[in-house]
mmCIF file of C-alpha atoms in Angstrom:
data_model
loop_
_atom_site.group_PDB
_atom_site.id
_atom_site.type_symbol
_atom_site.label_atom_id
_atom_site.label_comp_id
_atom_site.label_asym_id
_atom_site.label_seq_id
_atom_site.Cartn_x
_atom_site.Cartn_y
_atom_site.Cartn_z
ATOM 1 C CA MET A 1 0.042 0.006 -0.039
ATOM 2 C CA LEU A 2 1.188 3.477 -0.887
ATOM 3 C CA GLU A 3 -0.211 6.740 0.473
ATOM 4 C CA THR A 4 -0.119 10.356 -0.516
ATOM 5 C CA ASP A 5 -1.691 13.363 1.253
ATOM 6 C CA ARG A 6 -5.022 12.544 -0.463
ATOM 7 C CA LEU A 7 -4.771 8.998 -1.822
ATOM 8 C CA ILE A 8 -4.297 5.325 -1.073
ATOM 9 C CA LEU A 9 -2.876 3.104 -3.827
ATOM 10 C CA ARG A 10 -3.572 -0.493 -2.704
ATOM 11 C CA GLN A 11 -4.408 -3.994 -3.731
ATOM 12 C CA TRP A 12 -7.790 -4.534 -5.329
ATOM 13 C CA GLN A 13 -10.930 -5.393 -3.205
ATOM 14 C CA GLU A 14 -14.329 -6.892 -4.073
ATOM 15 C CA LYS A 15 -15.864 -3.469 -3.497
ATOM 16 C CA ASP A 16 -13.814 -2.017 -6.331
ATOM 17 C CA LEU A 17 -15.420 -4.092 -9.019
ATOM 18 C CA GLN A 18 -18.606 -2.156 -9.565
ATOM 19 C CA PRO A 19 -17.083 1.270 -9.643
ATOM 20 C CA PHE A 20 -14.258 0.074 -11.901
ATOM 21 C CA ALA A 21 -16.815 -1.501 -14.199
ATOM 22 C CA GLU A 22 -18.742 1.760 -14.322
ATOM 23 C CA LEU A 23 -15.533 3.597 -15.160
ATOM 24 C CA ASN A 24 -14.785 1.083 -17.791
ATOM 25 C CA ALA A 25 -18.188 1.391 -19.464
ATOM 26 C CA ASP A 26 -17.958 5.170 -19.596
ATOM 27 C CA PRO A 27 -17.576 6.169 -23.217
ATOM 28 C CA GLU A 28 -15.746 9.409 -22.225
ATOM 29 C CA VAL A 29 -13.262 7.692 -19.964
ATOM 30 C CA MET A 30 -12.679 5.004 -22.589
ATOM 31 C CA LYS A 31 -12.522 7.432 -25.555
ATOM 32 C CA TYR A 32 -8.854 6.519 -26.262
ATOM 33 C CA PHE A 33 -9.203 2.693 -25.881
ATOM 34 C CA PRO A 34 -10.575 0.464 -28.555
ATOM 35 C CA LYS A 35 -13.952 0.116 -26.786
ATOM 36 C CA ALA A 36 -15.826 0.462 -23.487
ATOM 37 C CA LEU A 37 -15.718 -2.717 -21.375
ATOM 38 C CA SER A 38 -18.552 -5.017 -20.246
ATOM 39 C CA ARG A 39 -18.762 -5.845 -16.606
ATOM 40 C CA GLN A 40 -17.187 -9.284 -17.300
ATOM 41 C CA GLU A 41 -14.338 -7.719 -19.304
ATOM 42 C CA SER A 42 -13.736 -5.193 -16.554
ATOM 43 C CA ASP A 43 -13.767 -7.964 -13.915
ATOM 44 C CA ASN A 44 -11.203 -9.797 -16.013
ATOM 45 C CA VAL A 45 -8.968 -6.764 -16.143
ATOM 46 C CA VAL A 46 -9.055 -6.573 -12.269
ATOM 47 C CA SER A 47 -8.198 -10.338 -12.109
ATOM 48 C CA ARG A 48 -5.136 -9.698 -14.330
ATOM 49 C CA PHE A 49 -4.099 -6.693 -12.213
ATOM 50 C CA ILE A 50 -4.367 -8.839 -8.960
ATOM 51 C CA GLU A 51 -2.323 -11.659 -10.625
ATOM 52 C CA MET A 52 0.246 -9.013 -11.663
ATOM 53 C CA ILE A 53 0.553 -7.551 -8.249
ATOM 54 C CA VAL A 54 0.902 -11.085 -6.632
ATOM 55 C CA LEU A 55 3.532 -12.119 -9.357
ATOM 56 C CA ASN A 56 5.416 -8.889 -8.674
ATOM 57 C CA GLN A 57 5.373 -9.210 -5.027
ATOM 58 C CA GLY A 58 3.291 -6.214 -4.327
ATOM 59 C CA TRP A 59 3.402 -3.821 -7.271
ATOM 60 C CA GLY A 60 1.324 -3.378 -10.500
ATOM 61 C CA PHE A 61 -1.707 -1.379 -11.515
ATOM 62 C CA TRP A 62 -3.143 -0.579 -8.021
ATOM 63 C CA ALA A 63 -6.716 0.441 -7.040
ATOM 64 C CA VAL A 64 -6.683 4.129 -5.953
ATOM 65 C CA GLU A 65 -9.083 5.549 -3.346
ATOM 66 C CA MET A 66 -9.566 8.840 -1.622
ATOM 67 C CA LYS A 67 -8.032 8.686 1.753
ATOM 68 C CA ALA A 68 -10.531 10.892 3.426
ATOM 69 C CA THR A 69 -13.707 9.167 2.129
ATOM 70 C CA GLY A 70 -12.611 5.739 0.764
ATOM 71 C CA GLU A 71 -14.167 6.526 -2.543
ATOM 72 C CA PHE A 72 -12.816 4.604 -5.494
ATOM 73 C CA VAL A 73 -10.956 6.732 -7.864
ATOM 74 C CA GLY A 74 -9.538 4.391 -10.438
ATOM 75 C CA SER A 75 -6.214 2.559 -11.162
ATOM 76 C CA VAL A 76 -2.750 3.873 -11.418
ATOM 77 C CA GLY A 77 0.486 1.915 -11.404
ATOM 78 C CA LEU A 78 3.219 0.019 -13.108
ATOM 79 C CA ALA A 79 3.421 -2.980 -15.463
ATOM 80 C CA HIS A 80 6.379 -4.851 -16.754
ATOM 81 C CA GLN A 81 6.090 -5.299 -20.455
ATOM 82 C CA ALA A 82 8.472 -8.183 -21.174
ATOM 83 C CA ASP A 83 8.042 -8.521 -24.880
ATOM 84 C CA ARG A 84 4.893 -6.907 -26.115
ATOM 85 C CA PHE A 85 6.551 -3.929 -27.860
ATOM 86 C CA ASP A 86 9.600 -3.203 -29.992
ATOM 87 C CA PHE A 87 10.905 -1.166 -26.963
ATOM 88 C CA SER A 88 10.362 -4.080 -24.601
ATOM 89 C CA PRO A 89 11.452 -5.122 -22.107
ATOM 90 C CA CYS A 90 10.268 -2.113 -20.061
ATOM 91 C CA THR A 91 8.118 -0.996 -17.210
ATOM 92 C CA GLU A 92 5.178 0.997 -18.068
ATOM 93 C CA ILE A 93 3.243 3.533 -15.872
ATOM 94 C CA GLY A 94 -0.432 4.043 -16.561
ATOM 95 C CA TRP A 95 -3.633 5.456 -15.269
ATOM 96 C CA ARG A 96 -7.365 5.255 -15.646
ATOM 97 C CA ILE A 97 -9.310 7.653 -13.525
ATOM 98 C CA ASN A 98 -13.051 8.197 -13.054
ATOM 99 C CA LYS A 99 -13.926 11.451 -14.843
ATOM 100 C CA LYS A 100 -15.376 12.843 -11.586
ATOM 101 C CA PHE A 101 -11.790 13.199 -10.451
ATOM 102 C CA TRP A 102 -10.357 14.769 -13.621
ATOM 103 C CA GLY A 103 -8.610 18.145 -13.256
ATOM 104 C CA GLN A 104 -7.913 17.820 -9.624
ATOM 105 C CA GLY A 105 -4.286 16.612 -9.886
ATOM 106 C CA ILE A 106 -5.286 12.998 -8.655
ATOM 107 C CA ALA A 107 -3.632 11.179 -11.593
ATOM 108 C CA LYS A 108 -0.478 13.171 -11.229
ATOM 109 C CA GLU A 109 -0.243 12.622 -7.514
ATOM 110 C CA ALA A 110 -0.803 8.901 -7.947
ATOM 111 C CA ALA A 111 1.654 8.683 -10.909
ATOM 112 C CA GLU A 112 4.334 10.517 -8.972
ATOM 113 C CA THR A 113 3.973 8.145 -6.087
ATOM 114 C CA SER A 114 4.163 5.180 -8.642
ATOM 115 C CA LEU A 115 7.369 6.652 -10.109
ATOM 116 C CA ALA A 116 8.840 7.137 -6.699
ATOM 117 C CA TYR A 117 8.074 3.510 -6.006
ATOM 118 C CA ALA A 118 9.692 2.482 -9.359
ATOM 119 C CA PHE A 119 12.827 4.397 -8.652
ATOM 120 C CA ASP A 120 13.415 4.241 -4.918
ATOM 121 C CA VAL A 121 12.095 0.697 -4.146
ATOM 122 C CA LEU A 122 12.451 -1.180 -7.436
ATOM 123 C CA HIS A 123 15.526 0.739 -8.492
ATOM 124 C CA LEU A 124 14.400 0.762 -12.076
ATOM 125 C CA ARG A 125 16.564 2.696 -14.535
ATOM 126 C CA GLU A 126 13.622 4.080 -16.466
ATOM 127 C CA VAL A 127 9.851 3.965 -16.890
ATOM 128 C CA VAL A 128 7.849 4.427 -20.044
ATOM 129 C CA SER A 129 4.352 5.518 -20.821
ATOM 130 C CA PHE A 130 2.312 5.590 -23.976
ATOM 131 C CA THR A 131 -0.984 6.426 -25.379
ATOM 132 C CA SER A 132 -2.840 7.150 -28.611
ATOM 133 C CA ILE A 133 -1.579 10.312 -30.355
ATOM 134 C CA HIS A 134 -5.028 11.696 -29.977
ATOM 135 C CA ASN A 135 -4.941 11.363 -26.123
ATOM 136 C CA THR A 136 -3.771 14.861 -25.389
ATOM 137 C CA PRO A 137 -4.736 14.847 -21.683
ATOM 138 C CA SER A 138 -2.588 11.789 -20.947
ATOM 139 C CA GLU A 139 0.281 13.054 -23.058
ATOM 140 C CA ASN A 140 0.108 16.316 -21.102
ATOM 141 C CA LEU A 141 0.305 14.390 -17.901
ATOM 142 C CA MET A 142 3.399 12.564 -19.125
ATOM 143 C CA LYS A 143 5.035 15.927 -19.770
ATOM 144 C CA ARG A 144 3.998 17.226 -16.313
ATOM 145 C CA LEU A 145 5.628 14.167 -14.839
ATOM 146 C CA GLY A 146 8.881 15.109 -16.442
ATOM 147 C CA MET A 147 8.692 12.355 -19.070
ATOM 148 C CA GLN A 148 10.355 13.065 -22.502
ATOM 149 C CA LYS A 149 8.852 11.998 -25.818
ATOM 150 C CA GLN A 150 10.843 9.340 -27.523
ATOM 151 C CA ALA A 151 8.956 8.215 -30.641
ATOM 152 C CA THR A 152 5.599 7.285 -32.204
ATOM 153 C CA PHE A 153 4.719 3.737 -32.854
ATOM 154 C CA LEU A 154 1.852 1.512 -33.990
ATOM 155 C CA HIS A 155 0.301 -0.337 -31.107
ATOM 156 C CA PRO A 156 0.661 -4.120 -31.818
ATOM 157 C CA ALA A 157 -2.814 -4.975 -30.440
ATOM 158 C CA LEU A 158 -4.555 -2.727 -33.023
ATOM 159 C CA PRO A 159 -4.762 -2.993 -36.844
ATOM 160 C CA ALA A 160 -2.430 -0.421 -38.428
ATOM 161 C CA ASP A 161 -5.378 1.380 -39.963
ATOM 162 C CA HIS A 162 -7.308 1.657 -36.643
ATOM 163 C CA HIS A 163 -7.765 5.306 -35.650
ATOM 164 C CA LEU A 164 -6.078 4.637 -32.304
ATOM 165 C CA ALA A 165 -3.241 2.599 -33.557
ATOM 166 C CA GLU A 166 -0.612 5.337 -33.673
ATOM 167 C CA HIS A 167 0.803 5.988 -30.150
ATOM 168 C CA VAL A 168 3.332 8.328 -28.580
ATOM 169 C CA LEU A 169 6.097 6.830 -26.342
ATOM 170 C CA TYR A 170 7.391 8.845 -23.367
ATOM 171 C CA LYS A 171 10.192 7.907 -20.974
ATOM 172 C CA ILE A 172 11.594 9.072 -17.706
ATOM 173 C CA PHE A 173 14.999 8.057 -16.209
ATOM 174 C CA ASN A 174 15.861 7.521 -12.664
ATOM 175 C CA GLN A 175 18.085 10.404 -11.708
ATOM 176 C CA GLN A 176 19.798 8.290 -9.050
ATOM 177 C CA LEU A 177 21.132 5.911 -11.737
ATOM 178 C CA SER A 178 22.065 8.560 -14.323
#
């Protein structure tokens, strides 16, 4: 479990399934993903996140809640990408936040905490992030986190002619290992 002034990043709980499914079914939240998810698809994502956290001995895409209220915010965290991309192996940072919390610095706060974990605890040399070239809000967050644009690429899970196929790749280096 990781904490910030406002947030708790933690292992997933049964109570997170419904609000995460609602988030994944929201067309606005899922605008830069191939499609919104059904309840079963969303639950399957949570199962994969839980497996990842267990496999990695405590880290992965965590559930995020407001410390003061316990309200579910979304998911933020890290994922090792062993061989999925041309730039693999790498560790990715990502986020998916309920739109109710957009514009409040929540994603940045959780992402900064995840990056601190990546560098201070895991001693990673670098962390990457990527999104569709159309996802300006996420790309802007990458910039605010101090990440630098590296390249554009076609996401291997999408057909090359898909409107979301072209992605931007950002990277941040561990200053302690530079």
